[in-house]
Amino acid sequence: VQLVESGGGLVQSGRSLRLSCTASGFILADYALHWVRQAPGKGLEWVSTISWNSDFIAYADFVRGRVTSSRDNAKNSLYLELNSLRPEDTAFYYCAKGTDNYGIGTLDYWGPGTQVTVSS
Amino acid sequence: QSALTQPPSASGTPGQRVTISCSGTSANIGDNSVDWYLQLPGTAPRLLIYSTNRRPSGVPDRFSGSKSGTSASLAISGLRSEDEAEYYCATWDDSLGGHVFGTATKVTVL
């Protein structure tokens, strides 16, 4: 199982960024996927969960309305559209595979993460 | 998003047993199983304990998890230098409709 994030970078406050996560080694369509972030020197923060068929998508309060999570099972990919970015969104963003297809279970495999830096 | 509460630090000498607590509510730990993750500096988190007390393949049996009511615990027995890391508990929160992580515990081997 392998997950690799991409799309991070330095962006100005108020702009947008689209993160991608490419998966391999398992059947993506069978599992929920998650985004978790970690600000510099801080702990892990759950950002979003998307079920296997995209019927269930959940967001943390601090990103709701500014973020859209989506997936393309045919392309083995997960996406996170970040809009109206703020300096406090600066963090490492990890994608993770769930153990269930709905999204309330364990996050068993994680990617190495991609850095998002938002300048004011 | 409210986090689960963990002590910021824990320590022990090699061979000792260290326990990390994780406190939540009836909406999260009280109603769902708990997972534990380990994070070494500069690396992604990795799963250490799932479903409260089960170990993924490759995790030594020195690591064990338990839960009682709205609290969970991770125990590390036979502490080793390579156990120095940040440890996080996590679970699903029925009220928030999302996952919640603990505030992290840094384990130091003296």
PDB file of C-alpha atoms in Angstrom:
ATOM      1  CA  VAL A   1       0.000   0.000   0.000  1.00  0.00           C
ATOM      2  CA  GLN A   2       1.357   3.391  -0.972  1.00  0.00           C
ATOM      3  CA  LEU A   3      -0.093   6.895  -0.853  1.00  0.00           C
ATOM      4  CA  VAL A   4       1.706   9.913  -2.285  1.00  0.00           C
ATOM      5  CA  GLU A   5       0.507  13.485  -1.906  1.00  0.00           C
ATOM      6  CA  SER A   6       1.320  16.319  -4.280  1.00  0.00           C
ATOM      7  CA  GLY A   7       0.223  19.850  -5.062  1.00  0.00           C
ATOM      8  CA  GLY A   8       1.506  21.645  -1.990  1.00  0.00           C
ATOM      9  CA  GLY A   9       3.519  24.821  -2.158  1.00  0.00           C
ATOM     10  CA  LEU A  10       3.745  28.484  -1.213  1.00  0.00           C
ATOM     11  CA  VAL A  11       0.592  30.490  -1.869  1.00  0.00           C
ATOM     12  CA  GLN A  12      -0.687  33.916  -0.887  1.00  0.00           C
ATOM     13  CA  SER A  13      -3.497  34.377   1.592  1.00  0.00           C
ATOM     14  CA  GLY A  14      -6.895  34.243  -0.090  1.00  0.00           C
ATOM     15  CA  ARG A  15      -5.710  32.091  -2.986  1.00  0.00           C
ATOM     16  CA  SER A  16      -6.516  28.458  -3.753  1.00  0.00           C
ATOM     17  CA  LEU A  17      -4.605  25.221  -3.981  1.00  0.00           C
ATOM     18  CA  ARG A  18      -5.529  21.705  -5.070  1.00  0.00           C
ATOM     19  CA  LEU A  19      -3.864  18.796  -3.352  1.00  0.00           C
ATOM     20  CA  SER A  20      -3.782  15.335  -4.885  1.00  0.00           C
ATOM     21  CA  CYS A  21      -3.131  11.935  -3.397  1.00  0.00           C
ATOM     22  CA  THR A  22      -2.298   9.004  -5.654  1.00  0.00           C
ATOM     23  CA  ALA A  23      -2.781   5.532  -4.239  1.00  0.00           C
ATOM     24  CA  SER A  24      -1.430   2.132  -5.207  1.00  0.00           C
ATOM     25  CA  GLY A  25      -1.278  -1.383  -3.825  1.00  0.00           C
ATOM     26  CA  PHE A  26      -4.959  -1.655  -2.942  1.00  0.00           C
ATOM     27  CA  ILE A  27      -8.382  -1.220  -4.505  1.00  0.00           C
ATOM     28  CA  LEU A  28      -9.131   2.437  -3.821  1.00  0.00           C
ATOM     29  CA  ALA A  29     -12.856   2.023  -4.479  1.00  0.00           C
ATOM     30  CA  ASP A  30     -13.214  -0.284  -1.468  1.00  0.00           C
ATOM     31  CA  TYR A  31     -12.130   2.222   1.164  1.00  0.00           C
ATOM     32  CA  ALA A  32     -12.819   5.621   2.648  1.00  0.00           C
ATOM     33  CA  LEU A  33     -10.036   8.169   2.435  1.00  0.00           C
ATOM     34  CA  HIS A  34      -9.000  10.967   4.738  1.00  0.00           C
ATOM     35  CA  TRP A  35      -7.025  14.205   4.928  1.00  0.00           C
ATOM     36  CA  VAL A  36      -5.179  15.108   8.125  1.00  0.00           C
ATOM     37  CA  ARG A  37      -2.954  18.121   8.625  1.00  0.00           C
ATOM     38  CA  GLN A  38      -0.182  19.109  11.000  1.00  0.00           C
ATOM     39  CA  ALA A  39       0.869  22.710  11.521  1.00  0.00           C
ATOM     40  CA  PRO A  40       4.532  23.372  12.323  1.00  0.00           C
ATOM     41  CA  GLY A  41       5.307  22.132  15.821  1.00  0.00           C
ATOM     42  CA  LYS A  42       1.670  21.200  16.429  1.00  0.00           C
ATOM     43  CA  GLY A  43      -0.402  18.036  16.656  1.00  0.00           C
ATOM     44  CA  LEU A  44      -2.473  16.145  14.124  1.00  0.00           C
ATOM     45  CA  GLU A  45      -5.769  17.687  12.996  1.00  0.00           C
ATOM     46  CA  TRP A  46      -8.396  15.777  11.039  1.00  0.00           C
ATOM     47  CA  VAL A  47      -9.500  17.767   7.970  1.00  0.00           C
ATOM     48  CA  SER A  48     -11.851  15.628   5.881  1.00  0.00           C
ATOM     49  CA  THR A  49     -13.216  12.156   5.229  1.00  0.00           C
ATOM     50  CA  ILE A  50     -14.771  10.874   2.009  1.00  0.00           C
ATOM     51  CA  SER A  51     -16.539   7.531   1.740  1.00  0.00           C
ATOM     52  CA  TRP A  52     -15.795   4.959  -0.950  1.00  0.00           C
ATOM     53  CA  ASN A  53     -18.508   6.240  -3.289  1.00  0.00           C
ATOM     54  CA  SER A  54     -18.359   9.928  -2.235  1.00  0.00           C
ATOM     55  CA  ASP A  55     -21.854   9.728  -0.746  1.00  0.00           C
ATOM     56  CA  PHE A  56     -20.516  10.716   2.670  1.00  0.00           C
ATOM     57  CA  ILE A  57     -18.097  13.633   2.943  1.00  0.00           C
ATOM     58  CA  ALA A  58     -17.254  15.251   6.261  1.00  0.00           C
ATOM     59  CA  TYR A  59     -15.190  18.311   7.060  1.00  0.00           C
ATOM     60  CA  ALA A  60     -13.675  19.803  10.180  1.00  0.00           C
ATOM     61  CA  ASP A  61     -15.318  23.026  11.336  1.00  0.00           C
ATOM     62  CA  PHE A  62     -12.214  25.087  10.656  1.00  0.00           C
ATOM     63  CA  VAL A  63     -12.258  24.292   6.927  1.00  0.00           C
ATOM     64  CA  ARG A  64     -15.952  23.760   6.216  1.00  0.00           C
ATOM     65  CA  GLY A  65     -17.074  26.055   3.406  1.00  0.00           C
ATOM     66  CA  ARG A  66     -13.514  26.612   2.186  1.00  0.00           C
ATOM     67  CA  VAL A  67     -12.545  23.066   1.284  1.00  0.00           C
ATOM     68  CA  THR A  68     -13.859  20.427  -1.105  1.00  0.00           C
ATOM     69  CA  SER A  69     -12.820  16.808  -0.938  1.00  0.00           C
ATOM     70  CA  SER A  70     -13.312  14.565  -3.949  1.00  0.00           C
ATOM     71  CA  ARG A  71     -12.049  11.298  -5.366  1.00  0.00           C
ATOM     72  CA  ASP A  72     -11.682   9.521  -8.687  1.00  0.00           C
ATOM     73  CA  ASN A  73     -11.571   5.790  -8.081  1.00  0.00           C
ATOM     74  CA  ALA A  74     -10.777   5.075 -11.716  1.00  0.00           C
ATOM     75  CA  LYS A  75      -7.654   7.197 -11.387  1.00  0.00           C
ATOM     76  CA  ASN A  76      -6.766   5.894  -7.914  1.00  0.00           C
ATOM     77  CA  SER A  77      -6.783   9.461  -6.709  1.00  0.00           C
ATOM     78  CA  LEU A  78      -8.041  11.660  -3.892  1.00  0.00           C
ATOM     79  CA  TYR A  79      -8.212  15.440  -4.063  1.00  0.00           C
ATOM     80  CA  LEU A  80      -8.534  18.346  -1.660  1.00  0.00           C
ATOM     81  CA  GLU A  81      -9.450  21.746  -3.023  1.00  0.00           C
ATOM     82  CA  LEU A  82      -8.388  24.450  -0.574  1.00  0.00           C
ATOM     83  CA  ASN A  83      -9.944  27.873  -1.115  1.00  0.00           C
ATOM     84  CA  SER A  84      -9.672  31.245   0.646  1.00  0.00           C
ATOM     85  CA  LEU A  85      -6.454  30.053   2.228  1.00  0.00           C
ATOM     86  CA  ARG A  86      -5.332  31.657   5.477  1.00  0.00           C
ATOM     87  CA  PRO A  87      -1.895  31.756   7.118  1.00  0.00           C
ATOM     88  CA  GLU A  88      -3.234  29.382   9.786  1.00  0.00           C
ATOM     89  CA  ASP A  89      -3.787  26.778   7.058  1.00  0.00           C
ATOM     90  CA  THR A  90       0.007  26.448   6.822  1.00  0.00           C
ATOM     91  CA  ALA A  91       0.671  22.787   7.563  1.00  0.00           C
ATOM     92  CA  PHE A  92       1.788  19.428   6.292  1.00  0.00           C
ATOM     93  CA  TYR A  93      -1.209  17.748   4.688  1.00  0.00           C
ATOM     94  CA  TYR A  94      -1.395  13.953   4.828  1.00  0.00           C
ATOM     95  CA  CYS A  95      -3.778  11.662   3.006  1.00  0.00           C
ATOM     96  CA  ALA A  96      -4.645   8.386   4.674  1.00  0.00           C
ATOM     97  CA  LYS A  97      -6.501   5.229   3.802  1.00  0.00           C
ATOM     98  CA  GLY A  98      -9.352   4.071   5.995  1.00  0.00           C
ATOM     99  CA  THR A  99     -10.026   0.507   7.035  1.00  0.00           C
ATOM    100  CA  ASP A 100     -13.742   0.795   6.263  1.00  0.00           C
ATOM    101  CA  ASN A 101     -15.646   2.099   3.279  1.00  0.00           C
ATOM    102  CA  TYR A 102     -17.740   4.691   5.095  1.00  0.00           C
ATOM    103  CA  GLY A 103     -15.021   6.572   6.933  1.00  0.00           C
ATOM    104  CA  ILE A 104     -15.480   6.178  10.672  1.00  0.00           C
ATOM    105  CA  GLY A 105     -12.812   3.528  11.085  1.00  0.00           C
ATOM    106  CA  THR A 106      -9.071   3.456  11.550  1.00  0.00           C
ATOM    107  CA  LEU A 107      -6.621   5.308   9.308  1.00  0.00           C
ATOM    108  CA  ASP A 108      -4.211   2.503   8.566  1.00  0.00           C
ATOM    109  CA  TYR A 109      -1.846   3.826   5.900  1.00  0.00           C
ATOM    110  CA  TRP A 110      -0.568   7.359   5.475  1.00  0.00           C
ATOM    111  CA  GLY A 111       1.283   9.187   2.754  1.00  0.00           C
ATOM    112  CA  PRO A 112       4.482  11.156   3.461  1.00  0.00           C
ATOM    113  CA  GLY A 113       2.555  14.436   3.230  1.00  0.00           C
ATOM    114  CA  THR A 114       2.802  17.645   1.239  1.00  0.00           C
ATOM    115  CA  GLN A 115       3.665  21.047   2.668  1.00  0.00           C
ATOM    116  CA  VAL A 116       1.267  23.954   2.243  1.00  0.00           C
ATOM    117  CA  THR A 117       2.561  27.389   3.206  1.00  0.00           C
ATOM    118  CA  VAL A 118       0.248  30.394   3.136  1.00  0.00           C
ATOM    119  CA  SER A 119       1.831  33.824   3.238  1.00  0.00           C
ATOM    120  CA  SER A 120      -0.043  36.858   4.539  1.00  0.00           C
TER     121      SER A 120
ATOM    122  CA  GLN B   1     -12.912  20.711  16.710  1.00  0.00           C
ATOM    123  CA  SER B   2     -12.293  19.479  20.265  1.00  0.00           C
ATOM    124  CA  ALA B   3      -9.307  17.231  20.738  1.00  0.00           C
ATOM    125  CA  LEU B   4      -8.856  14.267  23.003  1.00  0.00           C
ATOM    126  CA  THR B   5      -6.705  15.046  26.038  1.00  0.00           C
ATOM    127  CA  GLN B   6      -3.306  13.427  26.497  1.00  0.00           C
ATOM    128  CA  PRO B   7      -0.454  14.289  28.860  1.00  0.00           C
ATOM    129  CA  PRO B   8       2.171  16.314  26.965  1.00  0.00           C
ATOM    130  CA  SER B   9       5.011  14.090  28.032  1.00  0.00           C
ATOM    131  CA  ALA B  10       5.916  10.726  29.519  1.00  0.00           C
ATOM    132  CA  SER B  11       9.278   9.196  30.239  1.00  0.00           C
ATOM    133  CA  GLY B  12      11.016   6.136  31.562  1.00  0.00           C
ATOM    134  CA  THR B  13      14.309   4.300  31.629  1.00  0.00           C
ATOM    135  CA  PRO B  14      15.035   1.392  29.301  1.00  0.00           C
ATOM    136  CA  GLY B  15      13.056  -1.656  30.294  1.00  0.00           C
ATOM    137  CA  GLN B  16      10.429   0.273  32.244  1.00  0.00           C
ATOM    138  CA  ARG B  17       6.721   0.398  31.525  1.00  0.00           C
ATOM    139  CA  VAL B  18       5.163   3.670  30.424  1.00  0.00           C
ATOM    140  CA  THR B  19       1.449   4.382  30.189  1.00  0.00           C
ATOM    141  CA  ILE B  20      -0.189   7.185  28.197  1.00  0.00           C
ATOM    142  CA  SER B  21      -3.753   8.225  28.900  1.00  0.00           C
ATOM    143  CA  CYS B  22      -6.297   9.619  26.448  1.00  0.00           C
ATOM    144  CA  SER B  23      -9.426  11.282  27.779  1.00  0.00           C
ATOM    145  CA  GLY B  24     -12.535  11.896  25.746  1.00  0.00           C
ATOM    146  CA  THR B  25     -16.314  11.999  26.020  1.00  0.00           C
ATOM    147  CA  SER B  26     -19.305   9.729  25.597  1.00  0.00           C
ATOM    148  CA  ALA B  27     -19.588  10.931  21.993  1.00  0.00           C
ATOM    149  CA  ASN B  28     -16.137   9.729  21.010  1.00  0.00           C
ATOM    150  CA  ILE B  29     -14.159   7.279  23.154  1.00  0.00           C
ATOM    151  CA  GLY B  30     -17.282   6.293  25.076  1.00  0.00           C
ATOM    152  CA  ASP B  31     -18.974   5.076  21.904  1.00  0.00           C
ATOM    153  CA  ASN B  32     -16.166   4.082  19.530  1.00  0.00           C
ATOM    154  CA  SER B  33     -12.966   2.133  19.421  1.00  0.00           C
ATOM    155  CA  VAL B  34      -9.660   3.947  19.805  1.00  0.00           C
ATOM    156  CA  ASP B  35      -6.571   3.958  17.629  1.00  0.00           C
ATOM    157  CA  TRP B  36      -3.050   4.956  18.506  1.00  0.00           C
ATOM    158  CA  TYR B  37      -0.457   6.410  16.155  1.00  0.00           C
ATOM    159  CA  LEU B  38       3.267   6.893  16.512  1.00  0.00           C
ATOM    160  CA  GLN B  39       5.140   9.711  14.803  1.00  0.00           C
ATOM    161  CA  LEU B  40       8.899   9.971  14.585  1.00  0.00           C
ATOM    162  CA  PRO B  41      10.375  13.427  13.872  1.00  0.00           C
ATOM    163  CA  GLY B  42      10.058  14.405  10.230  1.00  0.00           C
ATOM    164  CA  THR B  43       7.968  11.395   9.272  1.00  0.00           C
ATOM    165  CA  ALA B  44       4.318  10.602   8.723  1.00  0.00           C
ATOM    166  CA  PRO B  45       2.282   9.032  11.519  1.00  0.00           C
ATOM    167  CA  ARG B  46       1.929   5.272  11.469  1.00  0.00           C
ATOM    168  CA  LEU B  47      -0.655   3.022  13.017  1.00  0.00           C
ATOM    169  CA  LEU B  48       0.364   1.426  16.292  1.00  0.00           C
ATOM    170  CA  ILE B  49      -2.879   0.136  17.828  1.00  0.00           C
ATOM    171  CA  TYR B  50      -6.302  -0.150  16.211  1.00  0.00           C
ATOM    172  CA  SER B  51      -9.754  -1.080  17.475  1.00  0.00           C
ATOM    173  CA  THR B  52      -8.630  -0.157  21.004  1.00  0.00           C
ATOM    174  CA  ASN B  53      -6.381  -3.146  21.625  1.00  0.00           C
ATOM    175  CA  ARG B  54      -5.271  -4.763  18.368  1.00  0.00           C
ATOM    176  CA  ARG B  55      -1.797  -4.537  16.900  1.00  0.00           C
ATOM    177  CA  PRO B  56      -1.099  -4.327  13.158  1.00  0.00           C
ATOM    178  CA  SER B  57       1.322  -6.843  11.771  1.00  0.00           C
ATOM    179  CA  GLY B  58       4.881  -5.917  12.723  1.00  0.00           C
ATOM    180  CA  VAL B  59       4.066  -4.017  15.903  1.00  0.00           C
ATOM    181  CA  PRO B  60       5.714  -5.740  18.869  1.00  0.00           C
ATOM    182  CA  ASP B  61       3.567  -7.006  21.719  1.00  0.00           C
ATOM    183  CA  ARG B  62       5.330  -4.541  24.024  1.00  0.00           C
ATOM    184  CA  PHE B  63       2.608  -2.137  22.893  1.00  0.00           C
ATOM    185  CA  SER B  64      -0.902  -2.636  24.214  1.00  0.00           C
ATOM    186  CA  GLY B  65      -4.092  -0.614  24.326  1.00  0.00           C
ATOM    187  CA  SER B  66      -7.158  -0.547  26.531  1.00  0.00           C
ATOM    188  CA  LYS B  67     -10.273   1.494  27.161  1.00  0.00           C
ATOM    189  CA  SER B  68     -12.597   2.137  30.070  1.00  0.00           C
ATOM    190  CA  GLY B  69     -15.601   4.390  29.746  1.00  0.00           C
ATOM    191  CA  THR B  70     -14.506   7.652  28.146  1.00  0.00           C
ATOM    192  CA  SER B  71     -10.771   7.077  28.580  1.00  0.00           C
ATOM    193  CA  ALA B  72      -8.211   4.970  26.775  1.00  0.00           C
ATOM    194  CA  SER B  73      -4.625   4.025  27.504  1.00  0.00           C
ATOM    195  CA  LEU B  74      -1.534   2.965  25.638  1.00  0.00           C
ATOM    196  CA  ALA B  75       1.051   0.956  27.531  1.00  0.00           C
ATOM    197  CA  ILE B  76       4.620   0.450  26.412  1.00  0.00           C
ATOM    198  CA  SER B  77       6.435  -2.255  28.329  1.00  0.00           C
ATOM    199  CA  GLY B  78      10.136  -2.985  28.117  1.00  0.00           C
ATOM    200  CA  LEU B  79      10.804   0.583  26.988  1.00  0.00           C
ATOM    201  CA  ARG B  80      13.485   0.915  24.325  1.00  0.00           C
ATOM    202  CA  SER B  81      15.359   3.926  22.946  1.00  0.00           C
ATOM    203  CA  GLU B  82      13.610   3.559  19.591  1.00  0.00           C
ATOM    204  CA  ASP B  83      10.264   4.165  21.334  1.00  0.00           C
ATOM    205  CA  GLU B  84      11.130   7.851  21.644  1.00  0.00           C
ATOM    206  CA  ALA B  85       8.421   9.508  19.564  1.00  0.00           C
ATOM    207  CA  GLU B  86       5.159  11.425  19.656  1.00  0.00           C
ATOM    208  CA  TYR B  87       2.090   9.287  20.336  1.00  0.00           C
ATOM    209  CA  TYR B  88      -1.469  10.206  19.375  1.00  0.00           C
ATOM    210  CA  CYS B  89      -4.788   8.620  20.236  1.00  0.00           C
ATOM    211  CA  ALA B  90      -7.705   9.018  17.834  1.00  0.00           C
ATOM    212  CA  THR B  91     -11.294   7.994  17.343  1.00  0.00           C
ATOM    213  CA  TRP B  92     -14.538   8.939  15.617  1.00  0.00           C
ATOM    214  CA  ASP B  93     -16.733  11.543  17.301  1.00  0.00           C
ATOM    215  CA  ASP B  94     -20.467  10.952  16.819  1.00  0.00           C
ATOM    216  CA  SER B  95     -21.398  14.534  17.753  1.00  0.00           C
ATOM    217  CA  LEU B  96     -18.831  16.238  15.554  1.00  0.00           C
ATOM    218  CA  GLY B  97     -19.314  13.796  12.704  1.00  0.00           C
ATOM    219  CA  GLY B  98     -15.582  13.491  12.198  1.00  0.00           C
ATOM    220  CA  HIS B  99     -12.374  12.090  13.557  1.00  0.00           C
ATOM    221  CA  VAL B 100     -10.653  13.563  16.572  1.00  0.00           C
ATOM    222  CA  PHE B 101      -7.021  13.222  17.561  1.00  0.00           C
ATOM    223  CA  GLY B 102      -5.373  13.468  20.934  1.00  0.00           C
ATOM    224  CA  THR B 103      -3.164  16.373  21.911  1.00  0.00           C
ATOM    225  CA  ALA B 104      -0.018  14.198  21.615  1.00  0.00           C
ATOM    226  CA  THR B 105       2.351  12.717  24.161  1.00  0.00           C
ATOM    227  CA  LYS B 106       6.082  12.894  23.682  1.00  0.00           C
ATOM    228  CA  VAL B 107       7.772   9.832  25.110  1.00  0.00           C
ATOM    229  CA  THR B 108      11.365  10.228  26.230  1.00  0.00           C
ATOM    230  CA  VAL B 109      13.650   7.352  27.131  1.00  0.00           C
ATOM    231  CA  LEU B 110      15.969   8.536  29.884  1.00  0.00           C
TER     232      LEU B 110
END
